[in-house]
Amino acid sequence: GENVEQHPSTLSVQEGDSAVIKCTYSDSASNYFPWYKQELGKRPQLIIDIRSNVGEKKDQRIAVTLNKTAKHFSLHITETQPEDSAVYFCAASRGSSNTGKLIFGQGTTLQVKP
Amino acid sequence: KAGVTQTPRYLIKTRGQQVTLSCSPISGHRSVSWYQQTPGQGLQFLFEYFSETQRNKGNFPGRFSGRQFSNSRSEMNVSTLELGDSALYLCASSLAASGGQETQYFGPGTRLLVL
């Protein structure tokens, strides 16, 4: 079935360090991989996404890499700041015929210590 | 543009009752997806509506149902509530114009507590 495993479940880093969150998906037909950030009491917000025809995508301090062969994708945050503290969710989707269905990982609670 | 809105924001019900939650998508968005978020199970897909039709369905019992209106607003209904239905219910809308996967924008959620 469709499944997304996300690790680690919690991550604590010092301000200025890098943080890496990894996800593995089971459905080989998945071709769209968004990352959402959810602050306490707030809605999930998209921070970056990647499609299967791209291996890496960057947006300022955030980057996502995708290895379709291994069915892995990762979120990299550099120069972390206290405001990066939140829960991060990865997700996978087939796109096209299953456009509206996102399968989420279990989430990673990131704590950035000042 | 206004973001995705959900009403009500908080709800308390008792076991056996039913509940209806509402979601208004971003103007112009045609797809609405619903998710259940709990500490134990995380974010789980319930169903998706597009052009007033259910296009995708997750692995939830038939007590969970939904519909979409011609203005793309969507409602979900949970009948015969159980304690385990206590959760944050999130809806998300997307443009659904290209036929491929597009960004889903989430609403603030409805927090349901079943006593």
Coordinates of N, CA and C in Angstrom, one line a residue:
Chain A
G1 N 0.8 -1.2 0.0 CA 0.0 0.0 0.0 C 0.9 1.2 0.0
E2 N 0.2 2.4 0.0 CA 0.9 3.7 0.0 C 1.4 4.0 1.5
N3 N 2.6 4.3 1.6 CA 3.2 4.6 2.9 C 4.4 5.5 2.8
V4 N 4.5 6.4 3.7 CA 5.7 7.3 3.8 C 6.3 7.3 5.2
E5 N 7.5 6.9 5.3 CA 8.2 6.8 6.5 C 9.1 8.1 6.7
Q6 N 9.1 8.7 7.8 CA 9.8 9.9 8.0 C 10.7 9.8 9.3
H7 N 12.0 10.3 9.2 CA 12.9 10.2 10.3 C 13.8 11.4 10.3
P8 N 14.2 11.9 11.5 CA 13.8 11.4 12.8 C 12.5 11.9 13.2
S9 N 11.9 11.5 14.3 CA 10.7 12.0 14.8 C 10.9 13.3 15.6
T10 N 12.1 13.5 16.2 CA 12.4 14.7 16.8 C 13.9 15.0 16.5
L11 N 14.2 16.3 16.4 CA 15.5 16.8 16.0 C 15.8 18.1 16.7
S12 N 16.9 18.1 17.4 CA 17.3 19.3 18.2 C 18.6 19.8 17.7
V13 N 18.7 21.0 17.2 CA 20.0 21.6 16.7 C 20.2 22.9 17.3
Q14 N 21.5 23.3 17.3 CA 21.9 24.7 17.7 C 21.6 25.7 16.6
E15 N 21.2 26.9 16.9 CA 21.1 27.9 15.9 C 22.3 28.0 15.1
G16 N 22.1 28.1 13.8 CA 23.2 28.2 12.8 C 23.6 26.8 12.2
D17 N 23.3 25.7 12.9 CA 23.6 24.4 12.4 C 22.6 24.0 11.3
S18 N 22.9 22.9 10.6 CA 22.0 22.4 9.6 C 21.1 21.3 10.1
A19 N 20.0 21.2 9.5 CA 19.0 20.1 9.9 C 18.7 19.3 8.7
V20 N 18.6 18.0 8.8 CA 18.2 17.1 7.7 C 17.1 16.2 8.1
I21 N 16.1 16.1 7.4 CA 14.9 15.2 7.6 C 14.8 14.3 6.4
K22 N 14.6 13.0 6.7 CA 14.6 12.1 5.6 C 13.2 11.3 5.5
C23 N 12.8 11.1 4.3 CA 11.6 10.3 4.0 C 11.8 9.3 3.0
T24 N 11.0 8.2 3.2 CA 11.1 7.1 2.2 C 9.6 6.7 1.9
Y25 N 9.3 6.6 0.6 CA 8.0 6.3 0.2 C 7.9 4.9 -0.5
S26 N 6.7 4.3 -0.5 CA 6.6 2.9 -0.9 C 6.0 2.9 -2.4
D27 N 5.2 3.8 -2.7 CA 4.5 3.8 -4.0 C 5.4 4.3 -5.1
S28 N 5.8 3.4 -6.0 CA 6.8 3.8 -7.0 C 6.2 4.7 -8.1
A29 N 4.8 4.8 -8.0 CA 4.2 5.7 -9.0 C 4.1 7.2 -8.5
S30 N 4.6 7.4 -7.2 CA 4.6 8.8 -6.7 C 5.5 9.7 -7.5
N31 N 5.1 10.9 -7.8 CA 5.9 11.8 -8.6 C 5.9 13.2 -8.1
Y32 N 5.3 13.5 -6.9 CA 5.2 14.8 -6.4 C 5.5 14.7 -4.9
F33 N 6.4 15.6 -4.4 CA 6.8 15.4 -3.0 C 6.9 16.8 -2.3
P34 N 5.9 17.2 -1.6 CA 5.9 18.5 -0.9 C 6.3 18.3 0.5
W35 N 6.8 19.4 1.1 CA 7.2 19.5 2.5 C 6.3 20.6 3.1
Y36 N 5.8 20.3 4.2 CA 4.9 21.3 4.9 C 5.5 21.6 6.3
K37 N 5.4 22.8 6.8 CA 5.8 23.2 8.1 C 4.6 23.6 8.9
Q38 N 4.4 23.1 10.1 CA 3.3 23.4 10.9 C 3.7 23.9 12.3
E39 N 3.5 25.1 12.5 CA 3.8 25.7 13.8 C 2.6 25.4 14.7
L40 N 2.9 25.4 16.0 CA 2.0 25.0 17.0 C 0.7 25.8 16.9
G41 N -0.4 25.1 16.7 CA -1.8 25.7 16.7 C -2.1 26.4 15.3
K42 N -1.2 26.1 14.3 CA -1.4 26.8 13.0 C -1.6 25.7 11.9
R43 N -2.0 26.2 10.8 CA -2.2 25.2 9.6 C -0.9 24.8 9.0
P44 N -0.8 23.7 8.4 CA 0.4 23.3 7.6 C 0.6 24.3 6.5
Q45 N 1.8 24.7 6.2 CA 2.1 25.6 5.1 C 3.3 25.0 4.3
L46 N 3.1 25.0 3.0 CA 4.1 24.5 2.1 C 5.3 25.3 2.1
I47 N 6.5 24.6 2.3 CA 7.7 25.3 2.3 C 8.5 25.1 1.0
I48 N 8.4 23.9 0.4 CA 9.1 23.6 -0.8 C 8.5 22.3 -1.3
D49 N 8.6 22.1 -2.6 CA 8.1 20.8 -3.2 C 9.1 20.4 -4.4
I50 N 9.0 19.2 -4.7 CA 9.8 18.7 -5.8 C 9.1 17.7 -6.6
R51 N 9.3 17.7 -7.9 CA 8.6 16.7 -8.8 C 9.7 15.7 -9.3
S52 N 9.2 14.6 -9.8 CA 10.1 13.5 -10.0 C 11.0 13.7 -11.2
N53 N 10.8 14.7 -12.0 CA 11.8 14.9 -13.1 C 12.9 15.8 -12.6
V54 N 13.0 16.1 -11.3 CA 14.0 17.0 -10.8 C 14.7 16.3 -9.6
G55 N 16.0 16.4 -9.5 CA 16.7 15.7 -8.4 C 17.0 16.6 -7.2
E56 N 17.0 17.9 -7.4 CA 17.2 18.8 -6.3 C 16.6 20.1 -6.6
K57 N 16.2 20.7 -5.5 CA 15.6 22.1 -5.6 C 15.9 22.9 -4.4
K58 N 16.3 24.1 -4.6 CA 16.7 25.0 -3.5 C 15.9 26.3 -3.5
D59 N 15.6 26.7 -2.2 CA 15.0 28.0 -2.0 C 15.6 28.7 -0.8
Q60 N 16.5 29.5 -1.0 CA 17.3 30.2 0.0 C 17.9 29.2 1.0
R61 N 17.5 29.1 2.2 CA 18.2 28.2 3.2 C 17.6 26.7 3.1
I62 N 16.6 26.5 2.3 CA 15.9 25.2 2.3 C 16.2 24.5 0.9
A63 N 16.5 23.2 1.0 CA 16.7 22.4 -0.2 C 16.0 21.1 0.0
V64 N 15.6 20.5 -1.1 CA 15.1 19.2 -1.1 C 15.8 18.3 -2.2
T65 N 16.1 17.1 -1.8 CA 16.7 16.2 -2.8 C 15.8 15.0 -3.0
L66 N 15.9 14.4 -4.1 CA 15.0 13.3 -4.4 C 15.9 12.2 -5.1
N67 N 15.8 11.0 -4.6 CA 16.4 9.8 -5.3 C 15.3 8.8 -5.6
K68 N 14.8 8.8 -6.8 CA 13.7 8.0 -7.2 C 14.0 6.5 -7.2
T69 N 15.3 6.2 -7.5 CA 15.7 4.8 -7.5 C 15.5 4.2 -6.1
A70 N 16.0 4.9 -5.1 CA 15.9 4.5 -3.8 C 14.6 4.8 -3.1
K71 N 13.8 5.6 -3.7 CA 12.5 6.1 -3.2 C 12.7 6.9 -1.9
H72 N 13.7 7.7 -1.9 CA 14.1 8.6 -0.8 C 14.0 10.0 -1.2
F73 N 13.5 10.9 -0.3 CA 13.7 12.3 -0.5 C 14.0 13.0 0.9
S74 N 14.7 14.1 0.9 CA 15.2 14.7 2.1 C 15.0 16.2 2.1
L75 N 14.8 16.8 3.2 CA 14.8 18.2 3.4 C 16.0 18.7 4.1
H76 N 16.7 19.7 3.6 CA 17.9 20.2 4.2 C 17.6 21.7 4.6
I77 N 17.8 22.0 5.8 CA 17.7 23.4 6.2 C 19.1 23.9 6.7
T78 N 19.6 24.9 6.1 CA 20.9 25.4 6.6 C 20.8 26.6 7.4
E79 N 21.8 26.9 8.2 CA 21.8 28.2 9.0 C 20.5 28.3 9.8
T80 N 20.1 27.3 10.5 CA 18.8 27.2 11.2 C 18.7 28.4 12.2
Q81 N 17.4 28.8 12.3 CA 17.1 30.0 13.2 C 16.0 29.5 14.1
P82 N 15.8 30.2 15.3 CA 14.8 29.7 16.2 C 13.4 29.7 15.6
E83 N 13.1 30.6 14.6 CA 11.8 30.6 14.0 C 11.6 29.4 13.0
D84 N 12.6 28.6 12.8 CA 12.5 27.3 12.1 C 11.9 26.2 12.9
S85 N 11.8 26.5 14.3 CA 11.2 25.4 15.2 C 9.8 25.2 14.8
A86 N 9.4 24.0 14.5 CA 8.1 23.6 14.1 C 8.1 22.1 13.9
V87 N 6.9 21.6 13.4 CA 6.8 20.2 13.0 C 6.8 20.3 11.5
Y88 N 7.7 19.4 10.9 CA 7.8 19.3 9.4 C 7.2 18.0 9.0
F89 N 6.4 18.1 7.9 CA 5.8 16.9 7.3 C 6.3 16.7 5.9
C90 N 6.7 15.5 5.5 CA 6.9 15.2 4.1 C 5.6 14.5 3.6
A91 N 5.5 14.6 2.3 CA 4.3 13.9 1.7 C 4.6 13.4 0.3
A92 N 3.9 12.5 -0.2 CA 4.1 12.0 -1.5 C 2.7 11.8 -2.2
S93 N 2.7 12.0 -3.5 CA 1.5 11.9 -4.3 C 1.8 11.4 -5.7
R94 N 0.8 10.7 -6.2 CA 1.0 10.2 -7.6 C 0.8 11.3 -8.6
G95 N 0.1 12.4 -8.2 CA -0.2 13.4 -9.2 C -1.1 12.8 -10.2
S96 N -1.4 13.5 -11.2 CA -2.3 13.1 -12.3 C -3.6 12.5 -11.8
S97 N -3.8 11.3 -11.9 CA -5.1 10.7 -11.6 C -5.4 10.7 -10.1
N98 N -4.4 11.0 -9.2 CA -4.6 11.1 -7.8 C -4.2 12.5 -7.3
T99 N -4.6 13.5 -8.0 CA -4.1 14.8 -7.7 C -4.3 15.3 -6.3
G100 N -5.4 15.0 -5.7 CA -5.8 15.6 -4.4 C -5.4 14.7 -3.2
K101 N -4.7 13.6 -3.4 CA -4.4 12.7 -2.3 C -2.9 12.8 -2.0
L102 N -2.6 13.4 -0.8 CA -1.3 13.4 -0.3 C -1.1 12.3 0.8
I103 N -0.1 11.5 0.8 CA 0.2 10.6 1.8 C 1.4 11.2 2.6
F104 N 1.1 11.5 3.9 CA 2.0 12.2 4.8 C 2.9 11.2 5.6
G105 N 4.1 11.7 5.9 CA 5.0 11.0 6.9 C 4.4 11.4 8.3
Q106 N 5.0 10.9 9.3 CA 4.5 11.1 10.7 C 5.0 12.4 11.3
G107 N 5.8 13.1 10.6 CA 6.2 14.4 11.1 C 7.5 14.4 11.9
T108 N 8.3 15.5 11.8 CA 9.5 15.7 12.6 C 9.4 17.0 13.4
T109 N 9.5 16.9 14.7 CA 9.5 18.1 15.5 C 11.0 18.6 15.6
L110 N 11.2 19.8 15.0 CA 12.5 20.4 15.0 C 12.5 21.5 16.0
Q111 N 13.5 21.4 16.8 CA 13.8 22.4 17.9 C 15.1 23.1 17.6
V112 N 15.1 24.4 17.4 CA 16.4 25.1 17.1 C 16.7 25.9 18.4
K113 N 17.8 25.6 19.1 CA 18.1 26.2 20.3 C 18.9 27.5 20.1
P114 N 18.6 28.6 20.7 CA 19.3 29.9 20.4 C 20.7 29.8 21.1
Chain B
K1 N -5.9 37.3 -2.4 CA -7.0 36.4 -2.3 C -7.1 35.9 -0.8
A2 N -8.4 35.7 -0.4 CA -8.5 35.1 0.9 C -8.1 33.7 0.9
G3 N -7.6 33.2 2.0 CA -7.1 31.9 2.1 C -8.3 30.9 2.3
V4 N -8.0 29.6 2.6 CA -8.9 28.6 2.8 C -9.5 28.9 4.2
T5 N -10.8 28.8 4.3 CA -11.5 29.0 5.6 C -12.3 27.8 6.0
Q6 N -12.4 27.5 7.3 CA -13.1 26.4 7.8 C -14.0 26.9 9.0
T7 N -15.2 26.3 9.0 CA -16.1 26.6 10.1 C -16.8 25.3 10.5
P8 N -17.1 25.1 11.8 CA -16.6 26.0 12.9 C -15.2 25.7 13.2
R9 N -14.5 26.5 14.0 CA -13.1 26.2 14.4 C -13.0 25.2 15.5
Y10 N -14.0 25.2 16.4 CA -14.0 24.3 17.5 C -15.4 23.7 17.7
L11 N -15.5 22.4 18.1 CA -16.7 21.7 18.2 C -16.6 20.7 19.3
I12 N -17.6 20.6 20.1 CA -17.7 19.5 21.1 C -19.0 18.8 20.9
K13 N -18.8 17.5 20.8 CA -20.0 16.6 20.5 C -19.9 15.4 21.5
T14 N -21.0 14.7 21.6 CA -21.0 13.5 22.4 C -21.1 12.3 21.5
R15 N -20.7 11.2 22.0 CA -20.7 9.9 21.2 C -22.1 9.7 20.7
G16 N -22.2 9.2 19.4 CA -23.4 8.9 18.8 C -24.0 10.0 18.0
Q17 N -23.6 11.3 18.3 CA -24.1 12.4 17.5 C -23.5 12.4 16.1
Q18 N -23.9 13.3 15.3 CA -23.3 13.5 14.0 C -22.8 15.0 13.9
V19 N -21.9 15.3 13.0 CA -21.3 16.6 12.9 C -21.1 16.9 11.4
T20 N -21.3 18.2 11.1 CA -21.0 18.6 9.7 C -20.0 19.8 9.8
L21 N -18.9 19.6 9.0 CA -17.8 20.7 9.0 C -17.8 21.3 7.6
S22 N -17.5 22.6 7.5 CA -17.5 23.3 6.3 C -16.2 23.8 5.9
C23 N -15.9 23.9 4.6 CA -14.6 24.3 4.1 C -14.9 25.2 2.8
S24 N -14.4 26.4 2.9 CA -14.5 27.3 1.7 C -13.1 27.4 1.1
P25 N -12.9 27.0 -0.1 CA -11.6 27.0 -0.8 C -11.2 28.4 -1.2
I26 N -9.9 28.6 -1.6 CA -9.5 29.8 -2.2 C -10.3 30.0 -3.5
S27 N -10.6 31.3 -3.7 CA -11.4 31.6 -4.9 C -10.7 31.1 -6.2
G28 N -11.5 30.3 -7.0 CA -10.9 29.8 -8.2 C -10.4 28.3 -8.1
H29 N -10.2 27.9 -6.9 CA -9.8 26.5 -6.7 C -10.9 25.6 -6.8
R30 N -10.7 24.5 -7.5 CA -11.7 23.5 -7.8 C -11.7 22.2 -7.0
S31 N -10.5 21.9 -6.4 CA -10.3 20.7 -5.7 C -10.3 21.0 -4.2
V32 N -11.0 20.2 -3.4 CA -10.9 20.3 -2.0 C -10.6 18.9 -1.4
S33 N -9.6 18.8 -0.6 CA -9.2 17.5 0.0 C -9.4 17.7 1.5
W34 N -9.7 16.6 2.2 CA -9.9 16.6 3.6 C -9.0 15.6 4.3
Y35 N -8.4 16.1 5.5 CA -7.5 15.3 6.2 C -7.9 15.3 7.7
Q36 N -7.6 14.2 8.3 CA -7.7 14.1 9.8 C -6.3 14.1 10.4
Q37 N -6.1 14.9 11.4 CA -4.8 15.0 12.1 C -5.0 14.6 13.5
T38 N -4.3 13.6 14.0 CA -4.3 13.2 15.4 C -2.8 13.0 15.8
P39 N -2.5 13.1 17.1 CA -1.2 12.9 17.6 C -0.7 11.5 17.2
G40 N -1.5 10.5 17.3 CA -1.1 9.1 17.1 C -1.0 8.7 15.6
Q41 N -1.8 9.2 14.8 CA -1.9 8.7 13.4 C -1.4 9.8 12.4
G42 N -1.1 11.0 12.9 CA -0.6 12.0 12.0 C -1.7 12.5 11.1
L43 N -1.3 12.9 9.9 CA -2.2 13.5 8.9 C -2.6 12.3 8.0
Q44 N -3.9 12.1 8.0 CA -4.5 11.0 7.1 C -5.5 11.5 6.1
F45 N -5.4 11.1 4.9 CA -6.3 11.6 3.8 C -7.7 10.9 4.0
L46 N -8.7 11.8 4.0 CA -10.1 11.3 4.0 C -10.7 11.1 2.7
F47 N -10.8 12.2 1.9 CA -11.3 12.2 0.6 C -11.0 13.5 -0.1
E48 N -11.2 13.5 -1.4 CA -11.1 14.7 -2.3 C -12.2 14.9 -3.2
Y49 N -12.7 16.1 -3.3 CA -13.8 16.4 -4.2 C -13.3 17.4 -5.3
F50 N -13.8 17.1 -6.5 CA -13.5 18.0 -7.6 C -14.7 18.0 -8.5
S51 N -15.1 19.2 -8.9 CA -16.3 19.4 -9.7 C -17.5 18.6 -9.1
E52 N -17.7 18.8 -7.8 CA -18.9 18.2 -7.1 C -18.8 16.7 -7.1
T53 N -17.7 16.1 -7.4 CA -17.6 14.6 -7.4 C -16.5 14.2 -6.5
Q54 N -16.7 13.1 -5.8 CA -15.6 12.5 -5.0 C -14.7 11.8 -5.9
R55 N -13.4 12.3 -6.0 CA -12.5 11.8 -6.9 C -11.5 10.8 -6.3
N56 N -11.3 10.9 -5.0 CA -10.4 10.0 -4.3 C -11.0 9.8 -2.9
K57 N -10.7 8.6 -2.3 CA -11.2 8.3 -1.0 C -10.1 7.6 -0.2
G58 N -9.9 7.9 1.1 CA -9.0 7.2 1.9 C -9.6 6.1 2.6
N59 N -8.9 5.5 3.6 CA -9.3 4.3 4.3 C -10.1 4.6 5.6
F60 N -11.2 5.3 5.5 CA -12.0 5.6 6.6 C -13.3 5.0 6.4
P61 N -14.0 4.7 7.6 CA -15.3 4.0 7.5 C -16.4 4.9 6.8
G62 N -17.5 4.2 6.4 CA -18.5 5.0 5.7 C -19.2 6.0 6.6
R63 N -18.9 6.1 7.9 CA -19.5 7.1 8.7 C -19.0 8.5 8.3
F64 N -17.8 8.5 7.6 CA -17.2 9.7 7.1 C -17.7 10.0 5.7
S65 N -18.3 11.1 5.4 CA -18.8 11.4 4.1 C -18.6 12.8 3.8
G66 N -18.7 13.2 2.5 CA -18.6 14.6 2.2 C -19.3 14.9 0.9
R67 N -19.3 16.2 0.6 CA -19.9 16.6 -0.7 C -19.3 18.0 -1.0
Q68 N -19.5 18.3 -2.3 CA -19.0 19.6 -2.8 C -20.1 20.3 -3.6
F69 N -20.2 21.6 -3.4 CA -21.2 22.4 -4.0 C -20.7 23.0 -5.3
S70 N -21.6 23.6 -6.1 CA -21.2 24.1 -7.4 C -20.2 25.3 -7.2
N71 N -20.1 25.9 -6.1 CA -19.2 27.0 -5.9 C -17.9 26.5 -5.3
S72 N -17.7 25.2 -5.3 CA -16.5 24.5 -4.8 C -16.4 24.4 -3.3
R73 N -17.3 25.0 -2.5 CA -17.3 24.8 -1.1 C -17.6 23.4 -0.8
S74 N -17.0 22.9 0.3 CA -17.2 21.5 0.6 C -17.6 21.3 2.1
E75 N -18.3 20.3 2.3 CA -18.7 19.9 3.7 C -18.3 18.4 3.9
M76 N -17.9 18.1 5.1 CA -17.8 16.7 5.5 C -18.7 16.4 6.7
N77 N -19.1 15.2 6.7 CA -20.1 14.8 7.7 C -19.5 13.5 8.4
V78 N -19.6 13.5 9.7 CA -19.3 12.3 10.4 C -20.5 11.9 11.2
S79 N -21.0 10.7 11.0 CA -22.2 10.2 11.7 C -21.8 9.3 12.8
T80 N -22.7 9.1 13.8 CA -22.4 8.2 14.9 C -21.0 8.3 15.5
L81 N -20.8 9.5 16.0 CA -19.4 9.9 16.4 C -18.9 8.9 17.5
E82 N -17.6 8.6 17.4 CA -16.9 7.8 18.4 C -15.8 8.6 19.0
L83 N -15.4 8.2 20.2 CA -14.4 8.9 20.9 C -13.1 9.1 20.1
G84 N -12.8 8.1 19.3 CA -11.6 8.1 18.4 C -11.7 9.1 17.3
D85 N -12.9 9.7 17.1 CA -13.0 10.7 16.0 C -12.5 12.1 16.4
S86 N -12.2 12.2 17.7 CA -11.6 13.5 18.2 C -10.3 13.8 17.5
A87 N -10.3 14.9 16.8 CA -9.1 15.2 16.0 C -9.2 16.6 15.4
L88 N -8.2 17.0 14.7 CA -8.2 18.3 14.0 C -8.5 17.9 12.5
Y89 N -9.6 18.4 12.0 CA -9.9 18.1 10.6 C -9.5 19.3 9.7
L90 N -8.7 19.0 8.8 CA -8.1 20.0 7.9 C -8.6 19.8 6.5
C91 N -9.0 20.9 5.9 CA -9.2 20.8 4.4 C -8.2 21.6 3.7
A92 N -8.0 21.2 2.4 CA -7.0 21.9 1.6 C -7.5 22.1 0.2
S93 N -7.2 23.2 -0.4 CA -7.7 23.4 -1.7 C -6.6 23.5 -2.7
S94 N -6.8 23.2 -4.0 CA -5.9 23.4 -5.0 C -6.6 23.8 -6.3
L95 N -5.8 24.4 -7.2 CA -6.4 24.9 -8.4 C -7.0 23.8 -9.3
A96 N -6.2 22.7 -9.4 CA -6.6 21.5 -10.2 C -6.9 21.9 -11.6
A97 N -6.0 22.7 -12.2 CA -6.3 23.2 -13.6 C -5.4 22.5 -14.6
S98 N -4.3 21.9 -14.1 CA -3.3 21.4 -15.1 C -3.5 19.9 -15.3
G99 N -4.2 19.2 -14.4 CA -4.3 17.8 -14.5 C -3.2 17.1 -13.8
G100 N -2.2 17.8 -13.4 CA -1.2 17.2 -12.6 C -1.2 17.6 -11.2
Q101 N -0.3 17.3 -10.4 CA -0.3 17.7 -8.9 C 0.0 19.1 -8.8
E102 N -0.8 19.8 -8.0 CA -0.6 21.2 -7.7 C -0.6 21.4 -6.2
T103 N -0.1 22.6 -5.8 CA 0.1 22.9 -4.4 C -1.3 22.8 -3.7
Q104 N -1.3 22.2 -2.5 CA -2.5 22.2 -1.7 C -2.3 23.2 -0.6
Y105 N -3.3 24.1 -0.4 CA -3.3 25.1 0.6 C -4.3 24.8 1.7
F106 N -3.8 24.7 2.9 CA -4.6 24.2 4.0 C -5.4 25.3 4.7
G107 N -6.5 25.0 5.2 CA -7.3 25.8 6.1 C -6.8 25.7 7.5
P108 N -7.4 26.5 8.5 CA -6.9 26.4 9.9 C -7.4 25.2 10.6
G109 N -8.4 24.5 10.1 CA -8.8 23.3 10.7 C -10.0 23.5 11.6
T110 N -10.7 22.4 11.8 CA -11.8 22.4 12.8 C -11.4 21.4 13.9
R111 N -11.3 21.8 15.1 CA -10.9 20.9 16.2 C -12.2 20.3 16.8
L112 N -12.3 19.0 16.6 CA -13.5 18.3 17.1 C -13.1 17.4 18.3
L113 N -13.9 17.6 19.4 CA -13.8 16.8 20.6 C -15.0 16.1 20.8
V114 N -14.9 14.7 20.9 CA -16.0 13.9 21.1 C -16.0 13.3 22.6
L115 N -17.0 13.6 23.3 CA -17.0 13.2 24.7 C -18.0 12.0 24.9

